[in-house]
mmCIF file of C-alpha atoms in Angstrom:
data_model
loop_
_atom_site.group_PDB
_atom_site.id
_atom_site.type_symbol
_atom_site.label_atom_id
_atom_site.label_comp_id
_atom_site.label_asym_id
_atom_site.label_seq_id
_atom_site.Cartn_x
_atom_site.Cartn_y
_atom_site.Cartn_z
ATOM 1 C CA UNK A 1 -6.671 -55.003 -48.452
ATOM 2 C CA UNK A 2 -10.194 -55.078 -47.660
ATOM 3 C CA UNK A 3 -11.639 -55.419 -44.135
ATOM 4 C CA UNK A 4 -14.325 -58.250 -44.713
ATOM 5 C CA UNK A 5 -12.540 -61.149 -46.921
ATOM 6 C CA UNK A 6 -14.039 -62.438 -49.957
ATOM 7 C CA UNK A 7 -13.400 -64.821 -52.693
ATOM 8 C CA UNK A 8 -12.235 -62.557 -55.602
ATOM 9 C CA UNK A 9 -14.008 -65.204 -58.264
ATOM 10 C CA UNK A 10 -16.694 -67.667 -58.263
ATOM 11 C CA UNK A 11 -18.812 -69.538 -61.193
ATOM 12 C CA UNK A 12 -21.455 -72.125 -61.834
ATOM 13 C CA UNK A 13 -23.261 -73.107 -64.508
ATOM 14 C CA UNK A 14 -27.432 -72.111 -65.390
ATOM 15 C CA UNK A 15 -29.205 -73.909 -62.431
ATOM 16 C CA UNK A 16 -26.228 -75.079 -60.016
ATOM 17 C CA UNK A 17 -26.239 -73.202 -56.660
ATOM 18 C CA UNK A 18 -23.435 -71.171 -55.302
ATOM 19 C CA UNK A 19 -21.923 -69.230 -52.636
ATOM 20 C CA UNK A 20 -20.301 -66.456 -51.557
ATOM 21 C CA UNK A 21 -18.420 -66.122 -48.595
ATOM 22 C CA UNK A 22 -17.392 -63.020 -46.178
ATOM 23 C CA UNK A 23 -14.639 -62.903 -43.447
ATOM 24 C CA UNK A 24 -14.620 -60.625 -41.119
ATOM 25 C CA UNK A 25 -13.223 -60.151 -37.454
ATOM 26 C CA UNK A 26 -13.918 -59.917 -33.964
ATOM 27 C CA UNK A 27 -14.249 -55.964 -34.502
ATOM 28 C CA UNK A 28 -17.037 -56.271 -37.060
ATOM 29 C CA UNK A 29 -19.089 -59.089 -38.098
ATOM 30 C CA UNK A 30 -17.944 -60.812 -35.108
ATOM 31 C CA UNK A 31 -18.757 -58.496 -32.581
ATOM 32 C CA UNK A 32 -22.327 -58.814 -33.666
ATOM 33 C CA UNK A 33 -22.971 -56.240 -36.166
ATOM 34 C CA UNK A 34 -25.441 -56.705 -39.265
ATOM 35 C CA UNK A 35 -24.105 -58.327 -42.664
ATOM 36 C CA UNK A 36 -25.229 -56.646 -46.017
ATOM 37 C CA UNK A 37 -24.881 -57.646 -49.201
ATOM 38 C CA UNK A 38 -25.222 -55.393 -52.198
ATOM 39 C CA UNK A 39 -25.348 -56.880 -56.159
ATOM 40 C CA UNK A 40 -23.260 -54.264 -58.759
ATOM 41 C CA UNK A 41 -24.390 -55.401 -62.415
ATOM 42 C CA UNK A 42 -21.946 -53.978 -64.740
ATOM 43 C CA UNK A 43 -21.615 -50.428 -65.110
ATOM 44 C CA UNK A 44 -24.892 -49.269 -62.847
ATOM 45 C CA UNK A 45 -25.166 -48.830 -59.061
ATOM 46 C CA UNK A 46 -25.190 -51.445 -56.611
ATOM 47 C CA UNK A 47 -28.360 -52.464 -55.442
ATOM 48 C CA UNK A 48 -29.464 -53.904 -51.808
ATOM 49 C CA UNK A 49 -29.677 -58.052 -51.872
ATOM 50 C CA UNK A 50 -29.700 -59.099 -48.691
ATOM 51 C CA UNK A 51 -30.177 -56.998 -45.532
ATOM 52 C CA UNK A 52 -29.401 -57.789 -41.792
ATOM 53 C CA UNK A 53 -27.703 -61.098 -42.472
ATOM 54 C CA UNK A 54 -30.556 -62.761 -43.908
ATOM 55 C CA UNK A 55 -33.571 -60.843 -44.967
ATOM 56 C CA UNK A 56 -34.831 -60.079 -48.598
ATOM 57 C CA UNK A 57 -35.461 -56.619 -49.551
ATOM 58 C CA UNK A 58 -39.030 -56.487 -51.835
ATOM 59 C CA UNK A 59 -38.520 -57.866 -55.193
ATOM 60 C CA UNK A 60 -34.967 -59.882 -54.414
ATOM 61 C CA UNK A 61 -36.184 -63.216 -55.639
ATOM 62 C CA UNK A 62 -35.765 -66.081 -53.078
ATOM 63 C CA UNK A 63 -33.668 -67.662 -54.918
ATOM 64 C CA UNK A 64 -30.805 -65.188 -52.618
ATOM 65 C CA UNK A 65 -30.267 -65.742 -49.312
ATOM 66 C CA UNK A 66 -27.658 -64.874 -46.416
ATOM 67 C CA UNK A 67 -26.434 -66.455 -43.159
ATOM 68 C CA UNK A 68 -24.244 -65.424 -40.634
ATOM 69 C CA UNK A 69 -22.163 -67.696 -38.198
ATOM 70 C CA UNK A 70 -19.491 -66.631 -35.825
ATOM 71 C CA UNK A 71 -17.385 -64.379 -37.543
ATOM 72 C CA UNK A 72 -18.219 -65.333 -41.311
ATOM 73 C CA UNK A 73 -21.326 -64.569 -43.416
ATOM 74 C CA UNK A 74 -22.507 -65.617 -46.396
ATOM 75 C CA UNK A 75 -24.442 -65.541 -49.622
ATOM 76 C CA UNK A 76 -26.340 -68.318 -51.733
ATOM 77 C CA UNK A 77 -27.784 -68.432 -54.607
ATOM 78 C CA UNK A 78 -29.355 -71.195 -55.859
ATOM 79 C CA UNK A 79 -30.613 -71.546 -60.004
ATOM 80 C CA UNK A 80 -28.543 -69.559 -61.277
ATOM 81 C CA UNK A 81 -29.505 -67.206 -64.065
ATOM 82 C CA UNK A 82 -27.029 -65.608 -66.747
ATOM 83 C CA UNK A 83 -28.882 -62.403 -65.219
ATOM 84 C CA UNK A 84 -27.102 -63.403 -61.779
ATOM 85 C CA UNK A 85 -23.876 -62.759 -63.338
ATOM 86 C CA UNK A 86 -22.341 -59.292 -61.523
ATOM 87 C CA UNK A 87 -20.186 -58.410 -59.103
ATOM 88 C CA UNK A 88 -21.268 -58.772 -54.960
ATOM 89 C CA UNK A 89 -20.275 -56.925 -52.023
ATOM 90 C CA UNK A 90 -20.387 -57.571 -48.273
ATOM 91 C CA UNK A 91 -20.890 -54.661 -46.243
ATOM 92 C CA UNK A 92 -21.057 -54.453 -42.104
ATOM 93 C CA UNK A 93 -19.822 -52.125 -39.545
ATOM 94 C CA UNK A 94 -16.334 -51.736 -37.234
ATOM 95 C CA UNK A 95 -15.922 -50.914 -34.505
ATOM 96 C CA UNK A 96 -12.425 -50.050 -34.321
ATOM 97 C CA UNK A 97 -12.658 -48.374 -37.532
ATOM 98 C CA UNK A 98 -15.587 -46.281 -36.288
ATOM 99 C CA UNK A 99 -17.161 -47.004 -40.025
ATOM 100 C CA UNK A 100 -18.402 -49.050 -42.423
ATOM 101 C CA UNK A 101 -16.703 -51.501 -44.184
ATOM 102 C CA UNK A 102 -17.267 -53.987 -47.498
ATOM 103 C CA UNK A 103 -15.897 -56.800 -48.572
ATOM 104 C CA UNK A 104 -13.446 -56.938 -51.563
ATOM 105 C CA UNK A 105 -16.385 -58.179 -54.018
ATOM 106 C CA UNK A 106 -16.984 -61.528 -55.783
ATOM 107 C CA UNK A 107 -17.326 -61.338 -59.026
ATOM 108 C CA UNK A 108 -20.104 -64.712 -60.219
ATOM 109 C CA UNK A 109 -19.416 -65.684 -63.857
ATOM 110 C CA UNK A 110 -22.313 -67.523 -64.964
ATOM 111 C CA UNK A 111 -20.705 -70.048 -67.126
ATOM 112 C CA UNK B 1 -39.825 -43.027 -55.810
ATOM 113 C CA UNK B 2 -36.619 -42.642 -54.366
ATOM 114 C CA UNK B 3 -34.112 -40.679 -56.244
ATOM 115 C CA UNK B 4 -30.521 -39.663 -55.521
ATOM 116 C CA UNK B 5 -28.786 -37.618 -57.960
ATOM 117 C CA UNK B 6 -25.000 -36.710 -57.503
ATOM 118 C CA UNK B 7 -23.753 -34.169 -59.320
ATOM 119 C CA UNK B 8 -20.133 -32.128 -59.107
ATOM 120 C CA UNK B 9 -17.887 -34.630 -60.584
ATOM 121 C CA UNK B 10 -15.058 -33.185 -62.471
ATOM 122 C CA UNK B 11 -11.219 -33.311 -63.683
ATOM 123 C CA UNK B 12 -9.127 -31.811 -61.225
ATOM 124 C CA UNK B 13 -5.945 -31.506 -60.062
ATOM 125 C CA UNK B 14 -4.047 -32.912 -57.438
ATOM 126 C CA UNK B 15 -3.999 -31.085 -54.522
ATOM 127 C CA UNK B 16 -7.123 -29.278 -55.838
ATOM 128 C CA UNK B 17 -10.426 -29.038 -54.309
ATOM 129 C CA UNK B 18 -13.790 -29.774 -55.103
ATOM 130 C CA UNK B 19 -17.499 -30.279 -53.954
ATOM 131 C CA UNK B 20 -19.568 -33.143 -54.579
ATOM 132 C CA UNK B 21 -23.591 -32.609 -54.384
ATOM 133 C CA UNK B 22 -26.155 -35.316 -53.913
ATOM 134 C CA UNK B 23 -30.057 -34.394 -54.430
ATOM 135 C CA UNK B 24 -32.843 -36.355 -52.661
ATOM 136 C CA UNK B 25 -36.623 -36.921 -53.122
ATOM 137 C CA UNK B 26 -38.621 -39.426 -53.039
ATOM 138 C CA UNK B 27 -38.362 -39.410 -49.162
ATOM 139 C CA UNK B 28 -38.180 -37.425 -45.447
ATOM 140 C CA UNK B 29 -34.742 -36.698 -46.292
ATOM 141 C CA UNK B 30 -34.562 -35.595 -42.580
ATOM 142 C CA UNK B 31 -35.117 -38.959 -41.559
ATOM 143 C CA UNK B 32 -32.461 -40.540 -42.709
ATOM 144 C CA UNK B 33 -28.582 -40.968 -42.061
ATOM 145 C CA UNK B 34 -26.466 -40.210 -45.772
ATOM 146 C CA UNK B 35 -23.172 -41.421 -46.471
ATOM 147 C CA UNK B 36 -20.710 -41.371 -49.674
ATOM 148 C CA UNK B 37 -19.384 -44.524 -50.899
ATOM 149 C CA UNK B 38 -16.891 -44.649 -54.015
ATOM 150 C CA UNK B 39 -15.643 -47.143 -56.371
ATOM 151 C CA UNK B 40 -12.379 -46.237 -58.394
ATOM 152 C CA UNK B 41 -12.269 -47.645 -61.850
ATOM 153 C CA UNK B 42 -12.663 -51.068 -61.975
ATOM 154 C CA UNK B 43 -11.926 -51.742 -58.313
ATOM 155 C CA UNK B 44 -14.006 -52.574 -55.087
ATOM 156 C CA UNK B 45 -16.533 -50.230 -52.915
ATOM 157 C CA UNK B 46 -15.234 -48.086 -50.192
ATOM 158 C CA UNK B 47 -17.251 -46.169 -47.679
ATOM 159 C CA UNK B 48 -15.832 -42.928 -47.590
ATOM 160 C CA UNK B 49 -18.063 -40.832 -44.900
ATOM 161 C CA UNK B 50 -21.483 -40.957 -43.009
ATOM 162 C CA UNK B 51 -23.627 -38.670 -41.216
ATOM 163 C CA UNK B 52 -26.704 -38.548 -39.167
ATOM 164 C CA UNK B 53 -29.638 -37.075 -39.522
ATOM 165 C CA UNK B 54 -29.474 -34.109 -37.679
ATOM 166 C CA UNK B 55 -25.159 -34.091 -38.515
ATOM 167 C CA UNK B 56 -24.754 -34.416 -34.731
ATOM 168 C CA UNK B 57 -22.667 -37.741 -35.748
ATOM 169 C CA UNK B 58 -19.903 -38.104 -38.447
ATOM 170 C CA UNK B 59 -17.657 -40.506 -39.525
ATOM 171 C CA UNK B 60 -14.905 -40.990 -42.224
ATOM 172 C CA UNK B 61 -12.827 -43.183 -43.834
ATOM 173 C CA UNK B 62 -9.124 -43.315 -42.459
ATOM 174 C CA UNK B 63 -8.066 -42.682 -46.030
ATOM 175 C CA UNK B 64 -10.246 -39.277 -46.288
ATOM 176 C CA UNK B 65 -9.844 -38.224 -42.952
ATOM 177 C CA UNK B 66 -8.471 -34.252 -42.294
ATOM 178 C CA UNK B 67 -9.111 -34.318 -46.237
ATOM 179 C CA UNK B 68 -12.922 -34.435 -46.996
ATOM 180 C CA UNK B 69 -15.798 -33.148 -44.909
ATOM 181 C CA UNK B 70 -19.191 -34.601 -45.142
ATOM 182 C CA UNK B 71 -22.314 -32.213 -44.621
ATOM 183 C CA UNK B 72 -25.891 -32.022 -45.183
ATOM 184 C CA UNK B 73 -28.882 -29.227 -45.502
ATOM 185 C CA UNK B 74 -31.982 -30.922 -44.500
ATOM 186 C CA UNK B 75 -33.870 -28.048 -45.846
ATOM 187 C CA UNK B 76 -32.740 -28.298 -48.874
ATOM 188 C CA UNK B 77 -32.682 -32.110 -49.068
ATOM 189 C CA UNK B 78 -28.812 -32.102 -50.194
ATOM 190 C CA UNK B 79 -25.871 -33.996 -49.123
ATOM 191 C CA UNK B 80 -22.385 -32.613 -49.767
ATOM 192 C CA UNK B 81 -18.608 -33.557 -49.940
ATOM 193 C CA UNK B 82 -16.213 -31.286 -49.636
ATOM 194 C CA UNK B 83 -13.029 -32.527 -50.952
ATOM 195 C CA UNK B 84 -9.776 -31.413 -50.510
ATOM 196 C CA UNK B 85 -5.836 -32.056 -50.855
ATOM 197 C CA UNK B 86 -7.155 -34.626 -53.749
ATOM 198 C CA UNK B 87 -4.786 -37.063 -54.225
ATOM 199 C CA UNK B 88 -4.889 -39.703 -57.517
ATOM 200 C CA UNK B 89 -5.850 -42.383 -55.453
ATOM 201 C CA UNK B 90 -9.198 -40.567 -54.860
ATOM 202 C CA UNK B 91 -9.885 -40.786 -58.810
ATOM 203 C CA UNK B 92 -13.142 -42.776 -58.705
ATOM 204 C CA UNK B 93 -17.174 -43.126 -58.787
ATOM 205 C CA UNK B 94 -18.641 -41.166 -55.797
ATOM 206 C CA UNK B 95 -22.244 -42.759 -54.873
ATOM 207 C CA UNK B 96 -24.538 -40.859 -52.477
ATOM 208 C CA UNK B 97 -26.576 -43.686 -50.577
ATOM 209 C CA UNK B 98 -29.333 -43.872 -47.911
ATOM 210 C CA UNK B 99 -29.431 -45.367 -44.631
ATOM 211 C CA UNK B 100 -32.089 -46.897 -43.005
ATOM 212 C CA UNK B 101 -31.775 -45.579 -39.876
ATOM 213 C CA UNK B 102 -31.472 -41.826 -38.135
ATOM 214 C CA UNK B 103 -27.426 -42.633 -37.026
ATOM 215 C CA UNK B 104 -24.695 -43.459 -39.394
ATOM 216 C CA UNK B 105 -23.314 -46.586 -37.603
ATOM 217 C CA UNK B 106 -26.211 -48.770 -37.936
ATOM 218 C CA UNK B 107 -28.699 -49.748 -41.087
ATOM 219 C CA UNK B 108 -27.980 -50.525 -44.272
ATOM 220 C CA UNK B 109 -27.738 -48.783 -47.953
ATOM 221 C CA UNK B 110 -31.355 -49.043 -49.105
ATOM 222 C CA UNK B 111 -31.076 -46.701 -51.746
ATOM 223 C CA UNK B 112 -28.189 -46.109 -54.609
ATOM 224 C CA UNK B 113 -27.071 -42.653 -56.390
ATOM 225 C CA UNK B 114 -25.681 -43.398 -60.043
ATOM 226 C CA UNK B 115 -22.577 -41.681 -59.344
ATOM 227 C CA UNK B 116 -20.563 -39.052 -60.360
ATOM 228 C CA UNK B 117 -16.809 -39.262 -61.459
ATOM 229 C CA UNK B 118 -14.011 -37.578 -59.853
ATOM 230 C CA UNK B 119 -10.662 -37.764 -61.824
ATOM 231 C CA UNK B 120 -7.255 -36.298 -60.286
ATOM 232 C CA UNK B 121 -4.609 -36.066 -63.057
ATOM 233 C CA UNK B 122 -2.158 -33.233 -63.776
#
């Protein structure tokens, strides 16, 4: 059971927008601390998408972007790509924990 | 360029030991908090440990904790694990990833190792 909550699935088809939702608590993402969000393309590494809730790391297209609200974040993408298909992480820090913590991962099938 | 290479990945036993390396460049490696974060097969990410730049702050993972020791030679650019008392469900992908900031607590994973496999089985 993963700290930060997310949906284990979610789809859309070439062009549709979607998004990708993290739940945390008041010991993490609702105490204030930073969202991340990391994209895992099968079998490689997972790579930096999103960065203190809502900012694009060089060469993320715009076409990603975060928010962050209470004790929630969350990730859209809008036209979607077969290339967007992968799996995507959450990632913050707790306090009670004393670590960090990620999400469970979404996995986006690109239908 | 950034690069992170782990290396020390192996087929060990349970209750067995073993030492995971990760080699930087590309960067001040001094600069920089490291952590470890694994994946077992075909499951989620997991942050296992983190440590400052200068080591004067480390955390772990309750699952690793009195089990693994993070550590890190600034002179020689490397980031270690030492892991022991393996258990199977520590069977996974170790990644070595940088931080963006000097303390492990705070930043984000800018920069991804491609892993090296650790599999307990008798």
């Amino acid at each position: 059971q993963s700290v930060l909550t997310q949906p284990p699935s979610v789809s859309g088809a070439p062009g549709q927008r979607v998004t990708i939702s993290c739940t945390g608590s008041s010991s993490n993402i609702g105490a204030g601390y930073d969202v991340h969000w990391y994209q895992q393309l099968p079998g490689t590494a997972p790579k930096l998408l999103i960065y203190a809730n809502s900012n694009r790391p060089s060469g993320v297209p715009d076409r990603f972007s975060g928010s962050k609200s209470g004790t929630s974040a969350s990730l859209a993408i809008t036209g979607l790509q077969a290339e967007d298909e992968a799996d995507y992480y959450c990632q913050s820090y707790d306090s009670s924990l004393r670590g960090r913590v990620f999400g469970g991962g979404t996995k986006l099938t690109v239908l | 360029e950034v690069q992170l290479v782990e290396s020390g990945g192996n087929l060990v036993q349970p209750g067995r030991s073993l030492r995971l390396s990760c080699a930087a460049s590309g960067f001040t490696f001094a600069d920089y908090a490291m952590h470890w974060v694994r994946q077992a097969p075909g499951k989620g990410l997991e942050w296992v440990s983190g440590i400052s730049w200068n080591s004067g702050s480390i955390g772990y993972a309750g699952s690793v904790k009195g089990r693994f020791t993070i550590s890190r030679d600034n002179a020689k650019n490397s980031l270690y694990l030492q892991m022991n008392s393996l258990r199977a469900e520590d069977m996974a992908f170790y990644f070595c990833a940088k931080d963006t900031r000097i303390g492990y607590t705070s930043g984000h994973f800018d920069y991804w190792g491609q892993g090296t496999l650790v599999t307990v089985s008798s």
